[in-house]
Coordinates of C-alpha atoms in Angstrom, one line a residue:
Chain A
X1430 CA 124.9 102.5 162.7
X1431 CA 128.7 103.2 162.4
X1432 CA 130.6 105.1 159.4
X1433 CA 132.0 101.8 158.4
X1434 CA 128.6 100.7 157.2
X1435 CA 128.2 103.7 155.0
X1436 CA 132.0 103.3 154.0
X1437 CA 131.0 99.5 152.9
X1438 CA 128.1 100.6 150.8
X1439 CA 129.5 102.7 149.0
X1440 CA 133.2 101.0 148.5
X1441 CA 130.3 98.5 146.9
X1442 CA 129.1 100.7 145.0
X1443 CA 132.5 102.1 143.9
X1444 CA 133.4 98.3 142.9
X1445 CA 130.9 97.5 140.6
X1446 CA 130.9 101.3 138.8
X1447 CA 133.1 101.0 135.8
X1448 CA 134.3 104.6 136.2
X1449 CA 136.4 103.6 139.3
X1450 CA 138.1 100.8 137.1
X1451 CA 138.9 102.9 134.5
X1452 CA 140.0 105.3 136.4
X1453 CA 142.4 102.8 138.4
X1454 CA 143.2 101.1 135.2
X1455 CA 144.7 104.7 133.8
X1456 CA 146.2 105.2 136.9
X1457 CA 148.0 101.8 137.4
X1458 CA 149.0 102.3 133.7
X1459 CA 150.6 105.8 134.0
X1460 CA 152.4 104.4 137.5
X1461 CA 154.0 101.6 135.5
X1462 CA 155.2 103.8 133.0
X1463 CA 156.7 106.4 135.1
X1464 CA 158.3 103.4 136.9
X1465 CA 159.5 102.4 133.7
X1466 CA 161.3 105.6 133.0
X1467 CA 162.3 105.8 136.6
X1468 CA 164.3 102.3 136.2
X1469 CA 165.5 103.4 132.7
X1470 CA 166.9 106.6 133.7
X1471 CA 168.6 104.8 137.1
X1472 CA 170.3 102.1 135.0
X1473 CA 171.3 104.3 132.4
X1474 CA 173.0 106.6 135.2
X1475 CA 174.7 103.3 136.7
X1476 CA 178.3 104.0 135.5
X1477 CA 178.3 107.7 135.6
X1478 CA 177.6 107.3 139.5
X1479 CA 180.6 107.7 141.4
X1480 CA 180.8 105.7 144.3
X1481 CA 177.2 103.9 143.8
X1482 CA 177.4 102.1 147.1
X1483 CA 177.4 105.5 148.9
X1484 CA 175.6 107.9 146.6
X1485 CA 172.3 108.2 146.0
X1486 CA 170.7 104.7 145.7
X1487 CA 167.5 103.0 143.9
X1488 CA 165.3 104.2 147.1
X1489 CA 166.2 107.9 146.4
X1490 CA 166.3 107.9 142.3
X1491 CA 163.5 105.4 142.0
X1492 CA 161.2 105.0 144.4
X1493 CA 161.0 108.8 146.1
X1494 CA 160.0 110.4 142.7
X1495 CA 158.0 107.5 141.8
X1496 CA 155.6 108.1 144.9
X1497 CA 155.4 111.7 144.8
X1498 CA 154.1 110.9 141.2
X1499 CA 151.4 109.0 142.8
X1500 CA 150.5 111.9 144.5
X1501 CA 151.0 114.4 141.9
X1502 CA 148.3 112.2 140.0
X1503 CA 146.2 112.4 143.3
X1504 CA 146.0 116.2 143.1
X1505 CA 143.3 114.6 139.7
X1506 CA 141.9 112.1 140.6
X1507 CA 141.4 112.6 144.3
X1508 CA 138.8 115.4 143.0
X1509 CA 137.1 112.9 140.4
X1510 CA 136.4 110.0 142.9
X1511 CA 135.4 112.3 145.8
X1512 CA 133.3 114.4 143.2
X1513 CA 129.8 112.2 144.0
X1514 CA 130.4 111.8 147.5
X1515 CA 127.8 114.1 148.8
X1516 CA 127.1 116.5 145.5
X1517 CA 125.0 113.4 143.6
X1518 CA 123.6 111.8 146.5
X1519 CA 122.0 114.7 147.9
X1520 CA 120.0 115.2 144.8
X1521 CA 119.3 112.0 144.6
X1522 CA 118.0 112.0 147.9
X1523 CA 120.5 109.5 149.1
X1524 CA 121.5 111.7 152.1
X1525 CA 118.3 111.6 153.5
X1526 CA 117.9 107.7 153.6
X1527 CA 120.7 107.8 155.3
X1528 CA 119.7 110.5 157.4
X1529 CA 116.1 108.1 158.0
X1530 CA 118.0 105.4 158.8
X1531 CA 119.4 107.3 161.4
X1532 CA 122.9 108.0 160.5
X1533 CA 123.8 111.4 161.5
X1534 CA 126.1 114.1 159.7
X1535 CA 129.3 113.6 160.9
X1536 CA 129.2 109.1 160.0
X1537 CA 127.8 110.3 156.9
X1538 CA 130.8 112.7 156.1
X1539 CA 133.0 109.9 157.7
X1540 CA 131.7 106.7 155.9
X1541 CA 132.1 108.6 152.3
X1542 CA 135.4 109.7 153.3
X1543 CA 136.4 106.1 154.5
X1544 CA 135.3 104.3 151.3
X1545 CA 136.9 106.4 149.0
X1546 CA 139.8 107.0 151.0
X1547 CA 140.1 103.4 151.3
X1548 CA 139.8 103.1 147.2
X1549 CA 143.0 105.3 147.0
X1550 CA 144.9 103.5 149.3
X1551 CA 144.4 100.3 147.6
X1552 CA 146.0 101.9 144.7
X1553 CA 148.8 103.4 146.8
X1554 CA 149.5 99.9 147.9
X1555 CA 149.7 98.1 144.4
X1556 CA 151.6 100.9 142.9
X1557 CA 154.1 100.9 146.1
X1558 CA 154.4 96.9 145.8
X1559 CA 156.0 97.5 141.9
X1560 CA 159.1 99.3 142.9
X1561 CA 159.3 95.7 145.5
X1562 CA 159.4 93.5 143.0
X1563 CA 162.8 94.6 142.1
X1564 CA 163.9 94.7 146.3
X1565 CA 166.2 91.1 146.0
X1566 CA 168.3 92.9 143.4
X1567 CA 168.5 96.7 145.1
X1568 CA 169.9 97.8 148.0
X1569 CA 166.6 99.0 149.1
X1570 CA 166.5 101.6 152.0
X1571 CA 163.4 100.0 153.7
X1572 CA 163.3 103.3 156.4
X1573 CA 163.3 105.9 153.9
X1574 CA 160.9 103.9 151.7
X1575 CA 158.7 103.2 154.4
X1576 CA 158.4 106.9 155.6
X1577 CA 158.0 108.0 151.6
X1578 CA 154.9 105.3 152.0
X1579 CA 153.6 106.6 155.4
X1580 CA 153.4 110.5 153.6
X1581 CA 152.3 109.4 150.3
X1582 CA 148.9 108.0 152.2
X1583 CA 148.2 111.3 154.6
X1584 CA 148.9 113.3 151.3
X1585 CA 146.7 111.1 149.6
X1586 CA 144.0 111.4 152.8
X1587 CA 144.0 115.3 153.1
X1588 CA 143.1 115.4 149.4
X1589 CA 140.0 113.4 149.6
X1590 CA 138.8 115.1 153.0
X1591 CA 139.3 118.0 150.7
X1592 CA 137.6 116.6 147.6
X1593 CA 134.8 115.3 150.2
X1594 CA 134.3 118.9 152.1
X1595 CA 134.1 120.2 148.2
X1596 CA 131.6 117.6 147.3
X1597 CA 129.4 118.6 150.8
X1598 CA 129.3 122.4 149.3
X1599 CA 127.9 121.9 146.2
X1600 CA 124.9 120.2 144.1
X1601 CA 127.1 119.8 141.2
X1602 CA 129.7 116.9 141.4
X1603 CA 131.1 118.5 138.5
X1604 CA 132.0 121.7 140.3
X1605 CA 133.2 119.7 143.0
X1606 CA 135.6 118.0 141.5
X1607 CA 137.0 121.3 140.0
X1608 CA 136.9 123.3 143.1
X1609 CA 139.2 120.4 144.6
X1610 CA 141.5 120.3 141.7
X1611 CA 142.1 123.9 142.1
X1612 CA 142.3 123.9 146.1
X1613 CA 144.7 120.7 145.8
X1614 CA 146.8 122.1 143.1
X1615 CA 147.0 125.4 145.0
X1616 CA 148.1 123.7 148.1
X1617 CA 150.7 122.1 146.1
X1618 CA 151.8 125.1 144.1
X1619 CA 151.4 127.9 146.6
X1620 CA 154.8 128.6 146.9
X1621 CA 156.5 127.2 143.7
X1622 CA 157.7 131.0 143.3
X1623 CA 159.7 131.3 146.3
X1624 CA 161.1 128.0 145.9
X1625 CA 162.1 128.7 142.3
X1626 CA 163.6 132.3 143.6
X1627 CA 165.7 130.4 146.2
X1628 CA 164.1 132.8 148.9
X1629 CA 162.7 132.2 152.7
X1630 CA 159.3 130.6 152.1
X1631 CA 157.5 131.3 155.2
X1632 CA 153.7 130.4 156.0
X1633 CA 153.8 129.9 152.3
X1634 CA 155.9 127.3 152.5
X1635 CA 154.2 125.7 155.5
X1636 CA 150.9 125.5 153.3
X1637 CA 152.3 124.2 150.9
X1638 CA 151.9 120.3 150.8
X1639 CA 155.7 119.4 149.0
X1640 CA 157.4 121.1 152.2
X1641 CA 155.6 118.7 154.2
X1642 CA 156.2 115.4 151.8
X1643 CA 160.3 116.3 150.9
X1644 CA 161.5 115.6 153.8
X1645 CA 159.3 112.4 154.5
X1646 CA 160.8 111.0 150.7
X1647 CA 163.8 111.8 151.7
X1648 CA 163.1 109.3 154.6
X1649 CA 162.4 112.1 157.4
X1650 CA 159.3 111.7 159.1
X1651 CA 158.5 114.7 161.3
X1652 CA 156.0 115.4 163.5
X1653 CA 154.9 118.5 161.8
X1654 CA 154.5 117.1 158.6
X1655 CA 152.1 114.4 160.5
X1656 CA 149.8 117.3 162.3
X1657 CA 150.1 119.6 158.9
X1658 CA 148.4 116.3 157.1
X1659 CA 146.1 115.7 160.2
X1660 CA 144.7 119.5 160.3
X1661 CA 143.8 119.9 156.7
X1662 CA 141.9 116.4 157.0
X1663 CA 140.3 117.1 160.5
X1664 CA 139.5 120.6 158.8
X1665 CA 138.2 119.9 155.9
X1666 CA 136.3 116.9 157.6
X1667 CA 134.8 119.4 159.9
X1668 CA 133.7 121.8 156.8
X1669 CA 131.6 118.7 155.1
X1670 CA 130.1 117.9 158.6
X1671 CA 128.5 120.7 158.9
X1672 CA 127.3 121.7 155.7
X1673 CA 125.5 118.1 155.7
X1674 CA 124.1 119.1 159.3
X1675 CA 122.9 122.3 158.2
X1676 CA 121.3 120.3 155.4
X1677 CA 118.2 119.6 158.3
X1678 CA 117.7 123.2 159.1
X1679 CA 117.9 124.6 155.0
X1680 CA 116.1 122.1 153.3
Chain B
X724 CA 83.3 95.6 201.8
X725 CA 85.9 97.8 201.6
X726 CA 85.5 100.2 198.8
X727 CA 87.9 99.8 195.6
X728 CA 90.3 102.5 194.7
X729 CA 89.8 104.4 191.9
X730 CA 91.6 102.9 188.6
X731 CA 93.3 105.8 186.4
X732 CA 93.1 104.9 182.9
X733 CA 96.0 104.9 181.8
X734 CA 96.3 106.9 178.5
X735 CA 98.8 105.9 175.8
X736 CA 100.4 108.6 173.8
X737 CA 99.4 108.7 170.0
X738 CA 101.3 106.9 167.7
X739 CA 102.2 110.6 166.1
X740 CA 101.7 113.6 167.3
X741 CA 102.6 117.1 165.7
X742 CA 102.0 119.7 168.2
X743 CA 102.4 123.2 166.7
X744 CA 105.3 122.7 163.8
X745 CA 105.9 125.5 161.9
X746 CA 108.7 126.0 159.8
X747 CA 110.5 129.0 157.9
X748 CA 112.7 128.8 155.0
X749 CA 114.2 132.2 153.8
X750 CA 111.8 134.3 155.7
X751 CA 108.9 132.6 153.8
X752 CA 106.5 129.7 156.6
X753 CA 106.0 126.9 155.0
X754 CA 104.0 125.1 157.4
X755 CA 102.3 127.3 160.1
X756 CA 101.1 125.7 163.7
X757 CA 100.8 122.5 162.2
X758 CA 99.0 120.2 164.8
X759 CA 97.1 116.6 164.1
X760 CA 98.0 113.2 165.9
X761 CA 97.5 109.6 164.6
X762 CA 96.4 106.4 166.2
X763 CA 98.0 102.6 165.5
X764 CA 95.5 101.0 163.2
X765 CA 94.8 104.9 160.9
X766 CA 95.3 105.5 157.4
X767 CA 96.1 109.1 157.0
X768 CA 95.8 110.9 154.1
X769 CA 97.4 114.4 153.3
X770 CA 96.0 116.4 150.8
X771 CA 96.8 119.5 149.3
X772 CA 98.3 121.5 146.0
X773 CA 101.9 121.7 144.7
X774 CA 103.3 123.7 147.4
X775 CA 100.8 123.3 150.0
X776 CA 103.3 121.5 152.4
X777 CA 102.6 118.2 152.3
X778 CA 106.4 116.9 151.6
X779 CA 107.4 119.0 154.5
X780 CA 105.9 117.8 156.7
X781 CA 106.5 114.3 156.0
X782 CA 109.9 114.8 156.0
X783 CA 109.4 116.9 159.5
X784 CA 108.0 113.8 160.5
X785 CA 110.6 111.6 159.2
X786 CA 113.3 113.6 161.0
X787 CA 114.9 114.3 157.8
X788 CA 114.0 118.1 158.3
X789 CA 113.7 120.2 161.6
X790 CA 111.1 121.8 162.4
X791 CA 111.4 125.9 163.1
X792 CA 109.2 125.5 166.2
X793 CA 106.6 122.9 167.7
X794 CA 107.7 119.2 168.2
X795 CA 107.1 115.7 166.8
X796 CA 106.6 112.8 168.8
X797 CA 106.2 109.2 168.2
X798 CA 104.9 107.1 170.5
X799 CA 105.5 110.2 173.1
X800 CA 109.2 110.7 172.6
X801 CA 111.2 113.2 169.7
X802 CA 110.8 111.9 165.9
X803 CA 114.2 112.2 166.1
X804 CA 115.7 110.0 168.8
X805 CA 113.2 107.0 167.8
X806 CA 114.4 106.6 163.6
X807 CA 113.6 102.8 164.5
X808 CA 109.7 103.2 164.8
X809 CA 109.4 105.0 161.1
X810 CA 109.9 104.0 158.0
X811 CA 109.9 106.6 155.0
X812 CA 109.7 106.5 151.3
X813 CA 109.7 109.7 149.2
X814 CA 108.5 110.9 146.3
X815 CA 111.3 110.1 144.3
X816 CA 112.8 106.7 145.5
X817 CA 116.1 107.0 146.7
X818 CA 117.8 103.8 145.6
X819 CA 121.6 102.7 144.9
X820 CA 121.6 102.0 141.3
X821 CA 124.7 99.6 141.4
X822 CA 123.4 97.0 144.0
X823 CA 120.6 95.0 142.9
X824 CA 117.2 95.1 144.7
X825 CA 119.0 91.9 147.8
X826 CA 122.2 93.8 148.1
X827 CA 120.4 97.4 148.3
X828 CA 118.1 96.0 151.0
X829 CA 120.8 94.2 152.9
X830 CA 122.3 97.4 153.0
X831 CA 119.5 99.0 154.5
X832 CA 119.2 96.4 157.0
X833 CA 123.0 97.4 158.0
X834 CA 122.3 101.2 158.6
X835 CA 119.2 100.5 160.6
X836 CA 121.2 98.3 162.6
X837 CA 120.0 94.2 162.0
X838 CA 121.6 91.8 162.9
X839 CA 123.2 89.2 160.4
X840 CA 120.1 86.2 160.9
X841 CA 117.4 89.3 161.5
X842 CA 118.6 90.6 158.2
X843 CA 118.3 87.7 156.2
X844 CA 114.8 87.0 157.5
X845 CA 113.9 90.3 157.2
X846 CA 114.7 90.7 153.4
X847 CA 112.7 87.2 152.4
X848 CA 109.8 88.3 154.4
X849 CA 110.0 91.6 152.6
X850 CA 111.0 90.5 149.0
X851 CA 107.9 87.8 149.3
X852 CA 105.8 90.4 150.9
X853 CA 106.4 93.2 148.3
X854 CA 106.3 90.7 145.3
X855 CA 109.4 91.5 144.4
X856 CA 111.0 88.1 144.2
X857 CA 111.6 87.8 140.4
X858 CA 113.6 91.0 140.7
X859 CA 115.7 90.1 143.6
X860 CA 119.4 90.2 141.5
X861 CA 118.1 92.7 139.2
X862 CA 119.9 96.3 139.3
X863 CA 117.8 99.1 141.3
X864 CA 118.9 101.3 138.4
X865 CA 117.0 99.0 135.8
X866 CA 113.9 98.8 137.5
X867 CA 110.6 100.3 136.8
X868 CA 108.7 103.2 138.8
X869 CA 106.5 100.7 140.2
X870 CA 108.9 98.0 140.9
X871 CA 111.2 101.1 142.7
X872 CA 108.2 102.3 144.4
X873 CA 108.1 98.8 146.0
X874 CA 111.7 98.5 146.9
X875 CA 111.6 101.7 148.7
X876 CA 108.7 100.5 150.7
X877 CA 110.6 96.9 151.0
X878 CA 113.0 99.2 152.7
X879 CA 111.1 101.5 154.9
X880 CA 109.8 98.3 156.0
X881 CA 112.6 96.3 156.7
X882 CA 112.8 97.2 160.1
X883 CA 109.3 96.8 161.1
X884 CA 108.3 100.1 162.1
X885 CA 105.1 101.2 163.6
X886 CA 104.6 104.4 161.0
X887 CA 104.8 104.3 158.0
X888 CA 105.4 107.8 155.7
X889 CA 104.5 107.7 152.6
X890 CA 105.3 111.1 150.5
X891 CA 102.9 110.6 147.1
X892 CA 103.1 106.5 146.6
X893 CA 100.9 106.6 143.9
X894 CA 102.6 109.5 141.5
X895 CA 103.3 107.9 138.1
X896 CA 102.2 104.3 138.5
X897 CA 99.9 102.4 136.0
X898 CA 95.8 101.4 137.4
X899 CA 97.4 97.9 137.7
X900 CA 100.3 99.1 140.3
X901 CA 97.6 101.5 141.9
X902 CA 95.7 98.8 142.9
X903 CA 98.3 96.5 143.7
X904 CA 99.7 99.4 146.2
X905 CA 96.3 100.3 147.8
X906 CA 96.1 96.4 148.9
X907 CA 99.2 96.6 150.2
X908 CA 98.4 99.4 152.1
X909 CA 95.1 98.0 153.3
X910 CA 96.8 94.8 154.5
X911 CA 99.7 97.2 156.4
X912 CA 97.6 99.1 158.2
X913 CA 96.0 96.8 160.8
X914 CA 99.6 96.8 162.1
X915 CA 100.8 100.0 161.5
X916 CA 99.7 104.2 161.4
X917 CA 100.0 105.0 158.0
X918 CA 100.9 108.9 156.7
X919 CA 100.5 109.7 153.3
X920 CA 100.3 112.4 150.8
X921 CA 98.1 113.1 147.9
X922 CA 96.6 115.4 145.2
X923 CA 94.7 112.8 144.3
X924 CA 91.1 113.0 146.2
X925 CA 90.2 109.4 144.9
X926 CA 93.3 107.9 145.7
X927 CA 92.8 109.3 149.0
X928 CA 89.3 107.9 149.2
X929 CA 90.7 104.4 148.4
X930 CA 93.3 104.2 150.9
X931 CA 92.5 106.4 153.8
X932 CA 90.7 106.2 157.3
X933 CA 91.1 110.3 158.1
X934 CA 91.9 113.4 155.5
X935 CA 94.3 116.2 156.5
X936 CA 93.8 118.9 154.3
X937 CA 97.1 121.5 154.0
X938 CA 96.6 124.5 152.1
X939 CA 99.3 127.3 152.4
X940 CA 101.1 125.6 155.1
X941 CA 98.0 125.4 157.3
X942 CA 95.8 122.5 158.4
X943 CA 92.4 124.1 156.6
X944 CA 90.3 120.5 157.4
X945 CA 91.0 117.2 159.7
X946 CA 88.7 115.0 159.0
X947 CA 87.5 111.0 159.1
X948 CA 87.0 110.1 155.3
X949 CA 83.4 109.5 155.8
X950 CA 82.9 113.2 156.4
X951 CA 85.0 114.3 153.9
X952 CA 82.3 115.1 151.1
X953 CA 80.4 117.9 152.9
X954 CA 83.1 119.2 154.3
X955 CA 85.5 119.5 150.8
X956 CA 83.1 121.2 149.2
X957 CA 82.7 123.9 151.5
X958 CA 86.9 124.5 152.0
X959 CA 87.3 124.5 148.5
X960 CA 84.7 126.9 148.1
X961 CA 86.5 128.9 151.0
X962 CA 89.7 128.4 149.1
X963 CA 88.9 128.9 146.1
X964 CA 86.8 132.7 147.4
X965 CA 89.9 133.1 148.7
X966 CA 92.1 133.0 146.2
X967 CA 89.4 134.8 143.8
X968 CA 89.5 137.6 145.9
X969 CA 93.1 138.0 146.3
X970 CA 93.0 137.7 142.7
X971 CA 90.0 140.5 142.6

């Protein structure tokens, strides 16, 4: 049995809940709105621009701001989808059917990290194609806006690794959810008072998860960035896997 | 005539054996030297109190918990490395209350591995065999206790195994599913080695071939069911002086 079986459950399961549609409903509806204003505030700007052709174009007004909202609204909802990952299904003695059926810790951690991973990404995709529907009448910089797309989904991936390693540590998916919140908006915060200061950042600044995504909006994808992304996911992954293993030996 | 060489019989391992599981949880043993085996063909019946360590053990057996020491074999090798030969349903079903009761066991047929056309089969012969036909595109979550007490075993027996766990089938069904379940059972066993846990001496009687009897984590009796009278009385005697004279 592979993680992509337990990933297929329970993106089934996730389909047919209606909290997942709400919540994508709300989310698709606040995208649209901020895209809204985004447009709005770029056409409004239009004649003031000097030099439009070379200045700052649709890509950087619109669509880089526009996706880091997508992942500013991540930072919630990342916590409430992951929140029943592991927490509920332990209790409900879910885990251990899977365990029966002979799936060990790591697909388990793997497969619940797939499916909702993959339920995130599907809204990362529609809410990337609404800035494309106005592409034939932009000068769209398909490089930067490509690289804004390729960070926006490891930002998005690192938060559910860390909103599934929450759900793995507790029995309440309630406290889940809120110890992900808090981890996620202190990765994304830690180091809001340098910035604001103007001074040298440091490791701060490397933890923090808007030093790795700036430069990727701005149409820089670096390296680092990529294996900052991959280490809090591989991380946190590891943390779930074996709290669920140690699940065998504690009962 | 030259003289024929001696034939070895050649003895098969048990179909289960426990040989010596303990295990310890927060300084506390729970189960203590556990040791029984059980043959193809056996209906066994675990009895004890809250607490005694029946659950434990089946889910020892099950692989879903390790033991601290001892092993668990089936069929001669690790519980753990053959998941295909057992099939386990708890106390409390664990079901996936969006899919209804075809999608929930076509799902199980995944993780354990079947194949698309195996699958398929597999799920009719089960649904037909488990009565639950009339309920095929209901929700698990809309079910009754009984009718979820027969989708778990529609699962555990989905991929045919050869042992069967059963951890308290009969807690909180109605005389008519009681009886319903202990036919089923009686028509499994032929095929199977059955494992299951009670409180309930009768629905022990009903069912069962052997009697384990757990009390504190210890096997205090193993015994075929038609010895069982003689030999309850005096261990609950025994217990029960036991417990007066800790109490004393």
């Amino acid at each position: 049995m592979s993680a992509f079986t337990i990933a297929r459950i329970d993106l089934k399961r996730l389909a047919v809940r209606p909290f997942a549609w709400t919540l994508a409903g709300i989310a698709l509806a606040m995208m649209a709105w901020q895209f809204l204003l985004g447009v709005s505030a770029f056409m409004h700007a239009q004649p003031t621009v000097p030099g439009a052709t070379g200045g700052a174009g649709f890509t950087d007004n619109v669509i880089a701001p526009y996706l880091l909202n997508y992942v500013q609204l991540c930072l919630v909802i990342a916590p409430l989808v992951t929140m029943q990952a592991l927490a509920g299904e332990r209790g409900a003695q879910r885990l251990a059917l899977l365990a029966a059926a002979g799936a060990n810790a790591t697909r388990i951690v793997l497969g619940k990290f797939l499916a909702r991973l993959v339920f995130l990404w599907l809204l990362l995709i529609v809410v990337a194609t609404l800035p494309l529907v106005l592409a034939p009448a932009t000068h769209l910089d398909w490089g930067q806006f490509g690289a804004a797309l390729i960070a926006s989904a490891l930002c998005v991936a690192a938060l559910v690794a860390i909103g599934t390693a929450c759900s793995a540590f507790t029995p309440e998916p309630a406290l889940a959810a809120a110890a992900a919140l808090l981890i996620g908006e202190a990765l994304s915060l830690i180091d809001a008072g340098v910035r604001l200061t103007g001074g040298d950042t440091g490791w701060l600044g490397w933890l923090a998860l808007h030093t790795h995504l700036a430069p990727a909006l701005r149409g820089l994808v670096r390296s680092e960035d990529i294996v900052y992304f991959l280490i809090v996911i591989v991380l946190a992954l590891a943390l779930a896997v074996r709290r669920v293993d140690g699940d065998r030996e504690r009962g | 005539m030259p003289s024929q060489p001696s034939v070895k019989p050649v003895s098969t391992p048990p179909l289960l054996e426990l040989d010596h599981v303990s295990r310890r949880l927060g300084g506390r043993e729970v189960l203590c030297e556990l040791s029984f085996t059980l043959q193809r063909g056996e209906v066994l019946g675990l009895l004890g109190a809250n607490g005694a360590g029946k659950s434990t053990t089946l889910a020892i057996i099950a692989g879903i918990l390790q033991p601290s020491s001892g092993s668990v074999s089936v069929h001669g090798r690790a519980a753990t490395e053959v998941g295909q030969h057992i099939g386990w349903v708890p106390e409390n079903v664990p079901l996936w209350p969006e899919l209804t009761v075809t999608e929930a066991l076509d799902a199980c047929g995944r993780l354990r591995g079947l194949v698309r056309e195996t699958r398929k089969s597999a799920i009719a012969r089960e649904l037909s065999r488990l009565d639950l036909g009339d309920f095929a595109h209901r929700l698990c979550g809309q079910l009754s206790l009984g009718q979820q007490r027969r989708v778990g075993l529609a699962q555990a027996l989905l991929h045919e195994p050869d042992l069967l766990v059963l951890d308290e089938p009969g807690n909180g069904l109605d005389p008519v599913q009681a009886a319903q379940l202990r036919g089923l059972i009686g028509k499994l066993a032929p095929g199977h080695g059955i494992i299951l846990s009670s409180h309930d001496l009768a629905e022990v009687e009903a069912m069962c071939s052997r009697v384990v009897i757990l009390h504190e984590g210890q096997v205090r009796c193993d015994t075929p069911l038609a010895d069982i009278r003689g030999k309850l009385d005096a261990q609950f005697r025994a217990i029960a002086n036991t417990q007066a004279s800790a109490a004393a």
